[in-house]
Tab-separated table of C-alpha atoms and ligand atoms in Angstrom:
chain	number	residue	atom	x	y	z
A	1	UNK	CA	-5.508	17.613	11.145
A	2	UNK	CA	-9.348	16.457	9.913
A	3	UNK	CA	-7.331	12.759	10.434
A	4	UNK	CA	-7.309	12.786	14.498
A	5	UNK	CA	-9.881	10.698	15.736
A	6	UNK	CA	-11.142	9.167	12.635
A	7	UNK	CA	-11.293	5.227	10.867
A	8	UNK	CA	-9.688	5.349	7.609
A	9	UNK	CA	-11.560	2.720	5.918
A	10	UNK	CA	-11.102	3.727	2.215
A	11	UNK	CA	-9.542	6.368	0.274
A	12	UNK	CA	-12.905	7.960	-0.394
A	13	UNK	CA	-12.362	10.583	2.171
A	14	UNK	CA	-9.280	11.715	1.548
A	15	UNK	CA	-8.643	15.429	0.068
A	16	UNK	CA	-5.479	16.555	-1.810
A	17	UNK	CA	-5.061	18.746	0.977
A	18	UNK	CA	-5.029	15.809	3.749
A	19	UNK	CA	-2.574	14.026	1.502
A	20	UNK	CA	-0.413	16.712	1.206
A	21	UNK	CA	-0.823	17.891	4.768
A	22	UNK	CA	0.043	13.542	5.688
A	23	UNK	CA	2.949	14.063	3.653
A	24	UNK	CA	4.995	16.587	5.128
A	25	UNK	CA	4.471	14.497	8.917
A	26	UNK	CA	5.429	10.893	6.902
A	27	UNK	CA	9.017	13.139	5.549
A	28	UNK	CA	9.368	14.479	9.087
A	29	UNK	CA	9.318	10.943	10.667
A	30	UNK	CA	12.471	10.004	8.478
A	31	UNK	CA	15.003	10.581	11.475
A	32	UNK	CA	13.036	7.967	13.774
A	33	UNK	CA	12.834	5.537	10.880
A	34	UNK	CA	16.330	5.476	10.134
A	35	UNK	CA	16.981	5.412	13.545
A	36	UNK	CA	18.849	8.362	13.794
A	37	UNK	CA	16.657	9.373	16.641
A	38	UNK	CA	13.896	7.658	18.813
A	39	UNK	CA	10.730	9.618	20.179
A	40	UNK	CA	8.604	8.108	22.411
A	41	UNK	CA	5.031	10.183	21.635
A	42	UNK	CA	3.087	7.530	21.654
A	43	UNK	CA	4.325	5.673	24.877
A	44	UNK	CA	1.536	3.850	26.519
A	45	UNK	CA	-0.880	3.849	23.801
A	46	UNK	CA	-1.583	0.206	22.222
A	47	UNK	CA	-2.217	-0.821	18.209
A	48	UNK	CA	-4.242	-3.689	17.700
A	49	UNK	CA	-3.189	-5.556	14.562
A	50	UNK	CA	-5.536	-7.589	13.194
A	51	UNK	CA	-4.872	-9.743	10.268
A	52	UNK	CA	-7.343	-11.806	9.395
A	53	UNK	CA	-5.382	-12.735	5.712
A	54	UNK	CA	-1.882	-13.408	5.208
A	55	UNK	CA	0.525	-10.796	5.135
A	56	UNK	CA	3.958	-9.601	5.759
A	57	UNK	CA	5.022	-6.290	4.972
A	58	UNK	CA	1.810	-4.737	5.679
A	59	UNK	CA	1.150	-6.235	9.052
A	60	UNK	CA	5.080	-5.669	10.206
A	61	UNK	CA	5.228	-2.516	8.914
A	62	UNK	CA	2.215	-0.895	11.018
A	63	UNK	CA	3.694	-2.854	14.089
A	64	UNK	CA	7.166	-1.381	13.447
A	65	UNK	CA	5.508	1.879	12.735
A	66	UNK	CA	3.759	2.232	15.712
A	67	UNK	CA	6.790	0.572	17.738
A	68	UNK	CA	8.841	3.641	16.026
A	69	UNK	CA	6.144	5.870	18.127
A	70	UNK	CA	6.977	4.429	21.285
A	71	UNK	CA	3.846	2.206	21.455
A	72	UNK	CA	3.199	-1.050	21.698
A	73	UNK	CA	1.455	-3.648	19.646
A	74	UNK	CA	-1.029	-6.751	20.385
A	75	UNK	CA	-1.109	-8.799	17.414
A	76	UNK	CA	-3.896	-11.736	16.180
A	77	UNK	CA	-3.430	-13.475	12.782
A	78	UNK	CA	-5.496	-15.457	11.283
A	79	UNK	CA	-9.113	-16.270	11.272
A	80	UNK	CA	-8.630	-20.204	12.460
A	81	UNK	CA	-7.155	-18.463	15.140
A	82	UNK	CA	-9.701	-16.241	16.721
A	83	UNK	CA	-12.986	-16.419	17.838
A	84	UNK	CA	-14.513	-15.419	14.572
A	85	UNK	CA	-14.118	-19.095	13.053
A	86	UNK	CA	-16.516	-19.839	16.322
A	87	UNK	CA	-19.177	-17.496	14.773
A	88	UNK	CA	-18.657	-14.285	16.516
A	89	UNK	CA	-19.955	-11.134	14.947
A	90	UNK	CA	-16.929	-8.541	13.495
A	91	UNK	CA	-19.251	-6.219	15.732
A	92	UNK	CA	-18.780	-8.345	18.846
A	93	UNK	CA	-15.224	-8.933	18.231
A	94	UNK	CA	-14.627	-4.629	17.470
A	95	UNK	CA	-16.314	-4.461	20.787
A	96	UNK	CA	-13.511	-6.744	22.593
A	97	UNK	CA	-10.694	-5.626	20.848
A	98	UNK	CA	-11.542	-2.083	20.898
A	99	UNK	CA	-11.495	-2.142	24.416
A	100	UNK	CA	-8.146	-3.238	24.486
A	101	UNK	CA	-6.370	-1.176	22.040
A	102	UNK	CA	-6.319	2.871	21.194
A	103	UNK	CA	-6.301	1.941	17.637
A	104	UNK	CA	-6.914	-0.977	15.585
A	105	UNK	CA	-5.070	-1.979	12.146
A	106	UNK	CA	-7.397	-4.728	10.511
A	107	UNK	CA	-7.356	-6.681	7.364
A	108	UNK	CA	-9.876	-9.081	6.331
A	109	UNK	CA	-10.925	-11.418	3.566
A	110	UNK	CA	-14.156	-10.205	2.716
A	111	UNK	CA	-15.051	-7.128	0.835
A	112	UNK	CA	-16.371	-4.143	3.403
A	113	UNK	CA	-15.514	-6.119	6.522
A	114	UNK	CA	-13.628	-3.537	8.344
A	115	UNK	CA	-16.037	-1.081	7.844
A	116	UNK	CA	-18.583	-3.213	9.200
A	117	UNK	CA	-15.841	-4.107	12.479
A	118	UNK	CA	-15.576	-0.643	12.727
A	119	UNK	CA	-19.283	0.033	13.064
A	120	UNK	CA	-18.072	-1.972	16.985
A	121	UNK	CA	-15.821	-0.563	18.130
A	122	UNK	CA	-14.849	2.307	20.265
A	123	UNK	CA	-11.148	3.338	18.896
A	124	UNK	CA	-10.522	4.805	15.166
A	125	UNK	CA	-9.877	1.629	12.637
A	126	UNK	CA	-7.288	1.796	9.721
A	127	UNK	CA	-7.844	-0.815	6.823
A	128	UNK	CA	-4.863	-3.069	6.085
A	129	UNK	CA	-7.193	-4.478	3.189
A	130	UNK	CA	-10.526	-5.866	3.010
A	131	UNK	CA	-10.835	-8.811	0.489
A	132	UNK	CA	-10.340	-7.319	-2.941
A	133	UNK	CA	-11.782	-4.043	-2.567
A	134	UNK	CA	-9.657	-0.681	-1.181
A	135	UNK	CA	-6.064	-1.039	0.643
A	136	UNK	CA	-5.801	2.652	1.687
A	137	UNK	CA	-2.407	3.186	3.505
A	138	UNK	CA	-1.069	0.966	0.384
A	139	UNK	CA	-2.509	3.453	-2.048
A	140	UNK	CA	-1.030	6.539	-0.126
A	141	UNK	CA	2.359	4.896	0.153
A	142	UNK	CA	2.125	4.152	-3.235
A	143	UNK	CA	1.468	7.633	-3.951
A	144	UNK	CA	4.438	9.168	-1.916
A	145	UNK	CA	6.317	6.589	-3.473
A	146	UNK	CA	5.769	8.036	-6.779
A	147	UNK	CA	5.587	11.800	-5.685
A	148	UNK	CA	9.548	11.224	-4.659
A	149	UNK	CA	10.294	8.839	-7.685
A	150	UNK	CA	9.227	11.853	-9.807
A	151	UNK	CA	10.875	14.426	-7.872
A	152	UNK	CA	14.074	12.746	-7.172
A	153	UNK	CA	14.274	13.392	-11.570
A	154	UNK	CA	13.115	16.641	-11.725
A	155	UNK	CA	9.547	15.669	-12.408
A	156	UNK	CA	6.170	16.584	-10.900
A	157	UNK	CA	2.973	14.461	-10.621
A	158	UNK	CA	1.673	16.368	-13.442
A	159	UNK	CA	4.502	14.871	-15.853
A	160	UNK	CA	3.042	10.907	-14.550
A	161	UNK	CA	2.830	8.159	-17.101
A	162	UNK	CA	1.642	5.626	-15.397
A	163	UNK	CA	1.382	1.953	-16.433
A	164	UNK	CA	-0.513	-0.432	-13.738
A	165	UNK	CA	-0.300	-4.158	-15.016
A	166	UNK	CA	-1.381	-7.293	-14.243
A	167	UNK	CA	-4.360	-9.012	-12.036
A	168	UNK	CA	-6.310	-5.184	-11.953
A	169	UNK	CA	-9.868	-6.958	-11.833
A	170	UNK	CA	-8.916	-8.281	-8.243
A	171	UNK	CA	-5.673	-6.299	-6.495
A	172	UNK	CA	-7.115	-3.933	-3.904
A	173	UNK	CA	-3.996	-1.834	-4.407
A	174	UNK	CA	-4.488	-0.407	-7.948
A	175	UNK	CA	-8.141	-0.203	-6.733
A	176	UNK	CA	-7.409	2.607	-4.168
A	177	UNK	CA	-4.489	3.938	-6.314
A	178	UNK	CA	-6.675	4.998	-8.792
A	179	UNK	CA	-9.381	6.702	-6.605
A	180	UNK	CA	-6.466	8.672	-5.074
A	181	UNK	CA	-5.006	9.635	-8.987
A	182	UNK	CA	-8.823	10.486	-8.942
A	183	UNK	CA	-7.753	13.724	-7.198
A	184	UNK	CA	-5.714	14.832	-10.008
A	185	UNK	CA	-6.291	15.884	-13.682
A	186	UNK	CA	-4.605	15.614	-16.561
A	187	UNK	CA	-2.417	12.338	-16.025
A	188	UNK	CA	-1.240	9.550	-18.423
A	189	UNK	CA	-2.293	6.426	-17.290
A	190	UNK	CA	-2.594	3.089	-19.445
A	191	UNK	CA	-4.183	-0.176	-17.700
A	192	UNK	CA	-2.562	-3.205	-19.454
A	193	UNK	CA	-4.150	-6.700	-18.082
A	194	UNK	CA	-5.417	-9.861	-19.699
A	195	UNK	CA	-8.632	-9.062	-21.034
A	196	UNK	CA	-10.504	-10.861	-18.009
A	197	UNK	CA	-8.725	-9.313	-15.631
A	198	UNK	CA	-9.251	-5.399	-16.166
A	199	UNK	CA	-9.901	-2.309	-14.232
A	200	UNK	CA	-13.474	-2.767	-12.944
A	201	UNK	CA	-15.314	0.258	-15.099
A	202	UNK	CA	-16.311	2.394	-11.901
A	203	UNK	CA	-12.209	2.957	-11.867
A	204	UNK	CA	-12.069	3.783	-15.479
A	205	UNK	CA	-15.048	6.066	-15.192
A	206	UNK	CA	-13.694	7.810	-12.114
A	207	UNK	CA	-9.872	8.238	-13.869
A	208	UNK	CA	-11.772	9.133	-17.165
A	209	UNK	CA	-13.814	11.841	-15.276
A	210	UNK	CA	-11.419	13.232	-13.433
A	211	UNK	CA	-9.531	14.227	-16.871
A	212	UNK	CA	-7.051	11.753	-17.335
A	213	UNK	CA	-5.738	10.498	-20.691
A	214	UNK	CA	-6.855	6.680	-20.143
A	215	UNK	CA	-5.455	3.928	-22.366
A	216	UNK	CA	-6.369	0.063	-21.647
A	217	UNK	CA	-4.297	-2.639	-23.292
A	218	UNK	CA	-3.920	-5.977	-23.080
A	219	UNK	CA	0.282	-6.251	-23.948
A	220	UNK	CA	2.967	-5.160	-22.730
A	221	UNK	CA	4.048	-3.436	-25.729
A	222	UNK	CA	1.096	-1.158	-25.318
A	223	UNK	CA	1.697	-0.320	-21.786
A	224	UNK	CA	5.859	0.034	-21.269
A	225	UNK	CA	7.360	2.439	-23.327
A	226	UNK	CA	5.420	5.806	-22.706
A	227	UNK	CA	5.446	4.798	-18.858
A	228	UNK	CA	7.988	6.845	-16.454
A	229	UNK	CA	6.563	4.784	-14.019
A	230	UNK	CA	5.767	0.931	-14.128
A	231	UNK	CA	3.363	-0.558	-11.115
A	232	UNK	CA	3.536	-4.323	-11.793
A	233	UNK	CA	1.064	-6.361	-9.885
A	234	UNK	CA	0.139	-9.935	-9.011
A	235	UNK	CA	-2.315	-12.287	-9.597
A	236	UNK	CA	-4.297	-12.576	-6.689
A	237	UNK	CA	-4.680	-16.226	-6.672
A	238	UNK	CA	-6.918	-15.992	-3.296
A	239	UNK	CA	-9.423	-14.062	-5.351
A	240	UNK	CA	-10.218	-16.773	-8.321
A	241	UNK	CA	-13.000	-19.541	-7.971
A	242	UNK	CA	-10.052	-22.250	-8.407
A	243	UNK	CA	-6.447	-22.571	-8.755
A	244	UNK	CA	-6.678	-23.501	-12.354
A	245	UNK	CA	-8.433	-20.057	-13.380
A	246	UNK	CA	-5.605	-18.325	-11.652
A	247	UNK	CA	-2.953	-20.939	-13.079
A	248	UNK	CA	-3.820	-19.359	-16.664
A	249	UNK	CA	-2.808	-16.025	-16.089
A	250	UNK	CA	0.440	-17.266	-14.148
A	251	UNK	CA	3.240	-15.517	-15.878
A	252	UNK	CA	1.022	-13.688	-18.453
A	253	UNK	CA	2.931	-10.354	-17.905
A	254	UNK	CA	6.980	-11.074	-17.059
A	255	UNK	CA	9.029	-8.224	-16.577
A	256	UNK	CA	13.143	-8.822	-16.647
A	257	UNK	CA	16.159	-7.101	-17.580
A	258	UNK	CA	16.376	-7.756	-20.850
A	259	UNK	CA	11.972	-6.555	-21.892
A	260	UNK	CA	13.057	-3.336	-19.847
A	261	UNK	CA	15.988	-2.773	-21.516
A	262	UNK	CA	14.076	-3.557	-24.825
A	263	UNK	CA	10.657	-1.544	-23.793
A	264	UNK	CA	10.944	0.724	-21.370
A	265	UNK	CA	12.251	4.648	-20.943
A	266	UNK	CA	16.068	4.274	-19.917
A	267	UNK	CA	14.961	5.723	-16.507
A	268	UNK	CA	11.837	4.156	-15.993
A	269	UNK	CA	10.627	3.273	-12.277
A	270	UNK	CA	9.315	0.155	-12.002
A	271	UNK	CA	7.295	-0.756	-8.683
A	272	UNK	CA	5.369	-3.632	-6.716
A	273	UNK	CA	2.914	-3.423	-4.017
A	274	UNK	CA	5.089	-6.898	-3.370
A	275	UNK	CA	5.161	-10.116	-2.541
A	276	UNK	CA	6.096	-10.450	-6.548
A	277	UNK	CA	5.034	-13.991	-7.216
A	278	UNK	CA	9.037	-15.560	-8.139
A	279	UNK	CA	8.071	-18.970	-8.670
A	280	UNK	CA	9.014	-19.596	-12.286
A	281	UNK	CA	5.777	-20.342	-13.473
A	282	UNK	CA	5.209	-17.111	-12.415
A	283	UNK	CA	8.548	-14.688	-12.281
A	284	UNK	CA	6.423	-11.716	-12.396
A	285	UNK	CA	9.595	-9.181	-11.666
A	286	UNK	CA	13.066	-11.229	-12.150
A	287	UNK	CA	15.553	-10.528	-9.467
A	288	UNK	CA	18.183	-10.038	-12.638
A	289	UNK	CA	16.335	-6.298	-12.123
A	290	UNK	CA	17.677	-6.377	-8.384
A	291	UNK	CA	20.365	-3.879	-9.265
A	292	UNK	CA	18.525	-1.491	-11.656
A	293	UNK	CA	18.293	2.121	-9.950
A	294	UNK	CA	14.987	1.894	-11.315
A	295	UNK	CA	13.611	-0.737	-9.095
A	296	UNK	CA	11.960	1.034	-6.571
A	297	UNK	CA	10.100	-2.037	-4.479
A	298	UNK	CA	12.208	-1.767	-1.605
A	299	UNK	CA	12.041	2.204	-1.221
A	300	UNK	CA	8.295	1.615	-1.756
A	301	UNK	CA	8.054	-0.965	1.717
A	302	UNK	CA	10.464	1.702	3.485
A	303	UNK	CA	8.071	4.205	2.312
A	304	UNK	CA	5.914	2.001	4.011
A	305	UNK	CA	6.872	2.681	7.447
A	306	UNK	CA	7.060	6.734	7.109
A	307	UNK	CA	3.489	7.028	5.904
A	308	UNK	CA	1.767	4.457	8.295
A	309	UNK	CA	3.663	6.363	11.336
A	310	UNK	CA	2.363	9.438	9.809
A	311	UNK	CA	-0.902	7.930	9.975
A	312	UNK	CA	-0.714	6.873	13.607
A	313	UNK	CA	0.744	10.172	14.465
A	314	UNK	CA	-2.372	12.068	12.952
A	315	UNK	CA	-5.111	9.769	13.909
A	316	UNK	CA	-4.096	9.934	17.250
A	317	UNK	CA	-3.388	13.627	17.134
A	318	UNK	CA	0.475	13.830	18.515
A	319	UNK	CA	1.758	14.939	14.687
A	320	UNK	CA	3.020	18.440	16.775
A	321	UNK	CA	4.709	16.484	19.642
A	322	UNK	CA	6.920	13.820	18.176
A	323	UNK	CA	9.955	16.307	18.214
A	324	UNK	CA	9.155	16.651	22.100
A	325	UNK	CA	9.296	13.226	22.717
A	326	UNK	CA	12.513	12.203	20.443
A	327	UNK	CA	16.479	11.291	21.586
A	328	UNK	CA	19.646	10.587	19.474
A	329	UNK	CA	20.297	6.853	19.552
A	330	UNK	CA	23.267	5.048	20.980
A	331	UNK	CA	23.718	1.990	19.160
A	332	UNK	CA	24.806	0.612	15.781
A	333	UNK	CA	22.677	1.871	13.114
A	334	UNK	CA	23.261	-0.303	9.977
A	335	UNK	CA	22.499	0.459	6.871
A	336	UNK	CA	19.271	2.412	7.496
A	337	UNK	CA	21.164	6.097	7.450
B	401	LIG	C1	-0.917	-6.443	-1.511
B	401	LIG	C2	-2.238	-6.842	-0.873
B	401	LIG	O1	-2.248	-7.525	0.146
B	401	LIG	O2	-3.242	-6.407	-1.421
B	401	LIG	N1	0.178	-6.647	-0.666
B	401	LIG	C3	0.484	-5.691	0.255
B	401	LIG	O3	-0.291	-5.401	1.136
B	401	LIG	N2	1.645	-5.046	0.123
B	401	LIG	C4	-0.729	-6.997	-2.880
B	401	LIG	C5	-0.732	-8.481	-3.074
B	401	LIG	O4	-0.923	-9.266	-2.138
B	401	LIG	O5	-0.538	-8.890	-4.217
C-alpha cells in the first residue's frame, strides 16, 4: 500500500482509494481489538508517542493500538517535561527520538510542528494533532465512523447530511474532516457556529468546489433537522487569547434529550471527537443522551483503535501478515465481543 514507509502529516495526501484500501485492514483488525485473537506482527518494533498537548483518547489509543500489534510503546508527555522547554530544536529532538523508535506518533501545540519534527527524523511520523490545524487519524476515524453509521441503516456516503457544530474556527478535527469530505461530491453539509467561530473559508471553498451543497448557520435550528448525522464539537479553550473570549461561547450550542427529540431526525447520529466539555457552564452533549442508540461517541473512540492499528499495520508494511502472526486468547474477554 502507497502508506508503507511514509509520515502522515495531514490529510492532503490521502486518495479515496488509500482510504478505502485503509479501510478494509482497520475492519480486518476487529478480532485483535475485541480480543478475540492476539497477533503479534509487530513484535519488536517500538512507537514513540509523543504528546506534547494534553490528551487522552488519542494518545492511549495509538499506544493500545500498537500494543494490539505486538509492539511496544515509549511514551513522553508534555513539553515541561522534555528537553524542548530547554530550547532544543523539534529537528534535534526527531533526531533522538527517531533513533529510538520505528515510528513516531506526535502531537504538538503549534500549527505545522510535526511536519517540521518530521523534517529530523529517520522513522515515518503520524500526526496526533498539531495546534489547531489538521488531526489526520481523527478525521479518518471520523470518516469510518460515519461510513458504518450510514451503512448500519441502509445508507451510503452519498445519502450524508452532515451538520458539524460548534468551535469550527479552531478544532483541528472538522478541519481535516472536511478536506477528507473534499474527496467526495455531492454531499449535504451545513456548518452551524457562532458567527466568530466559523469554518475558516479555504474549508468552505474546498467543500464548495468539490460539489457539495454547503449551508452555514449560526443556530441550531438551522443545522439539526435535515442532519442524519450530528458532529458536535468543543470550544477549544487552549486556542483563544484569554479565558474570557472562550468563556462567551461556553454553552452556546447544548445538545440534550429533550432539543433532539424536538429537532432532530428520529434516527439521527450524533457524534464527538470527545472530551465533550460537561461542566454545566458548558454541557455541550448531556449524558441524559447516554442511552440514545444514536449516540455514537463511544463507537467513534473504539473506531479509534481499528483505524490507528490499520495505520501502523500499513505504514510499517505487515497489513498481509497480521493473520500469520495471530492466536485465540485464553482469558476473560469482557464486554469487548
Ligand atoms: C480533539 C483534539 O484534540 O483536537 N480530541 C481528540 O483528539 N479526540 C478534540 C478536542 O480536544 O476538542
Amino acid at each position: 500500500m502507497k502508506l508503507k514507509g511514509q509520515h502522515l502529516l495531514s490529510v492532503k495526501d490521502i486518495s479515496l482509494d488509500l482510504i478505502n484500501e485503509l479501510f478494509i485492514v482497520a475492519d480486518s483488525m476487529r478480532p485483535y481489538a475485541t480480543r478475540q485473537k492476539v497477533t503479534r506482527v509487530l513484535e519488536g518494533a517500538v512507537l514513540g508517542n509523543m504528546f506534547f498537548e494534553p490528551s487522552t483518547r488519542t494518545r492511549v489509543s495509538f499506544g493500545c493500538a500498537f500494543n494490539l500489534l505486538g509492539g511496544e510503546v515509549r511514551e513522553t508527555t508534555g513539553l515541561s517535561n522534555s528537553a524542548l522547554a530547554k530550547g532544543e530544536s523539534l529537528y534535534d529532538t526527531a533526531q533522538v527520538l527517531s533513533g529510538y523508535s520505528d515510528i513516531i506518533a506526535m502531537r504538538h501545540p503549534e500549527a505545522e510542528s510535526v511536519a517540521e519534527f518530521a523534517l529530523g527524523s529517520r522513522v515515518p511520523v503520524i500526526n496526533g494533532g498539531d495546534g489547531p490545524n489538521e488531526h489526520p487519524t481523527q478525521a479518518l476515524l471520523d470518516l469510518f465512523t460515519i461510513q458504518n453509521e450510514l451503512t448500519s441503516q441502509g445508507k451510503t456516503i452519498q445519502q450524508l447530511s452532515l451538520t458539524l457544530l460548534g468551535d469550527l474556527k479552531h478544532g483541528r478535527t472538522v478541519h481535516s474532516l472536511c478536506q477528507l469530505l473534499a474527496l467526495y461530491n455531492g454531499l449535504k453539509i451545513q456548518l452551524i457556529s457562532p458567527a466568530e467561530l466559523a469554518m475558516p473559508t479555504r474549508y468552505v471553498d474546498l467543500l464548495i468546489n468539490a460539489g457539495h451543497q454547503v449551508e452555514i448557520g449560526t443556530t441550531l435550528e438551522q443545522g439539526l433537522p435535515q442532519a442524519n448525522i450530528i458532529y458536535q464539537t468543543r470550544i477549544q479553550e487552549e486556542r483563544f487569547s484569554s479565558q474570557e473570549e472562550a468563556n462567551l461561547y461556553r454553552g452556546y450550542f447544548r445538545l440534550n434529550k429533550q432539543i433532539y427529540a424536538e429537532h432532530c431526525q428520529s434516527n439521527a447520529v450524533i457524534m464527538h471527537p470527545l472530551p465533550r466539555d460537561s461542566r454545566n457552564e458548558a454541557n455541550e452533549l448531556d449524558n441524559d443522551l447516554n442511552a440514545e442508540p444514536g449516540l455514537a461517541i463511544f463507537r467513534q473512540t473504539d473506531n479509534g483503535i481499528l483505524v490507528r492499528m490499520a495505520l501502523f499495520a500499513c505504514i510499517l508494511g505487515v497489513e498481509d501478515q497480521v493473520t500469520k502472526h495471530e492466536r485465540n486468547v485464553n482469558w476473560y474477554v469482557g464486554l469487548n465481543n
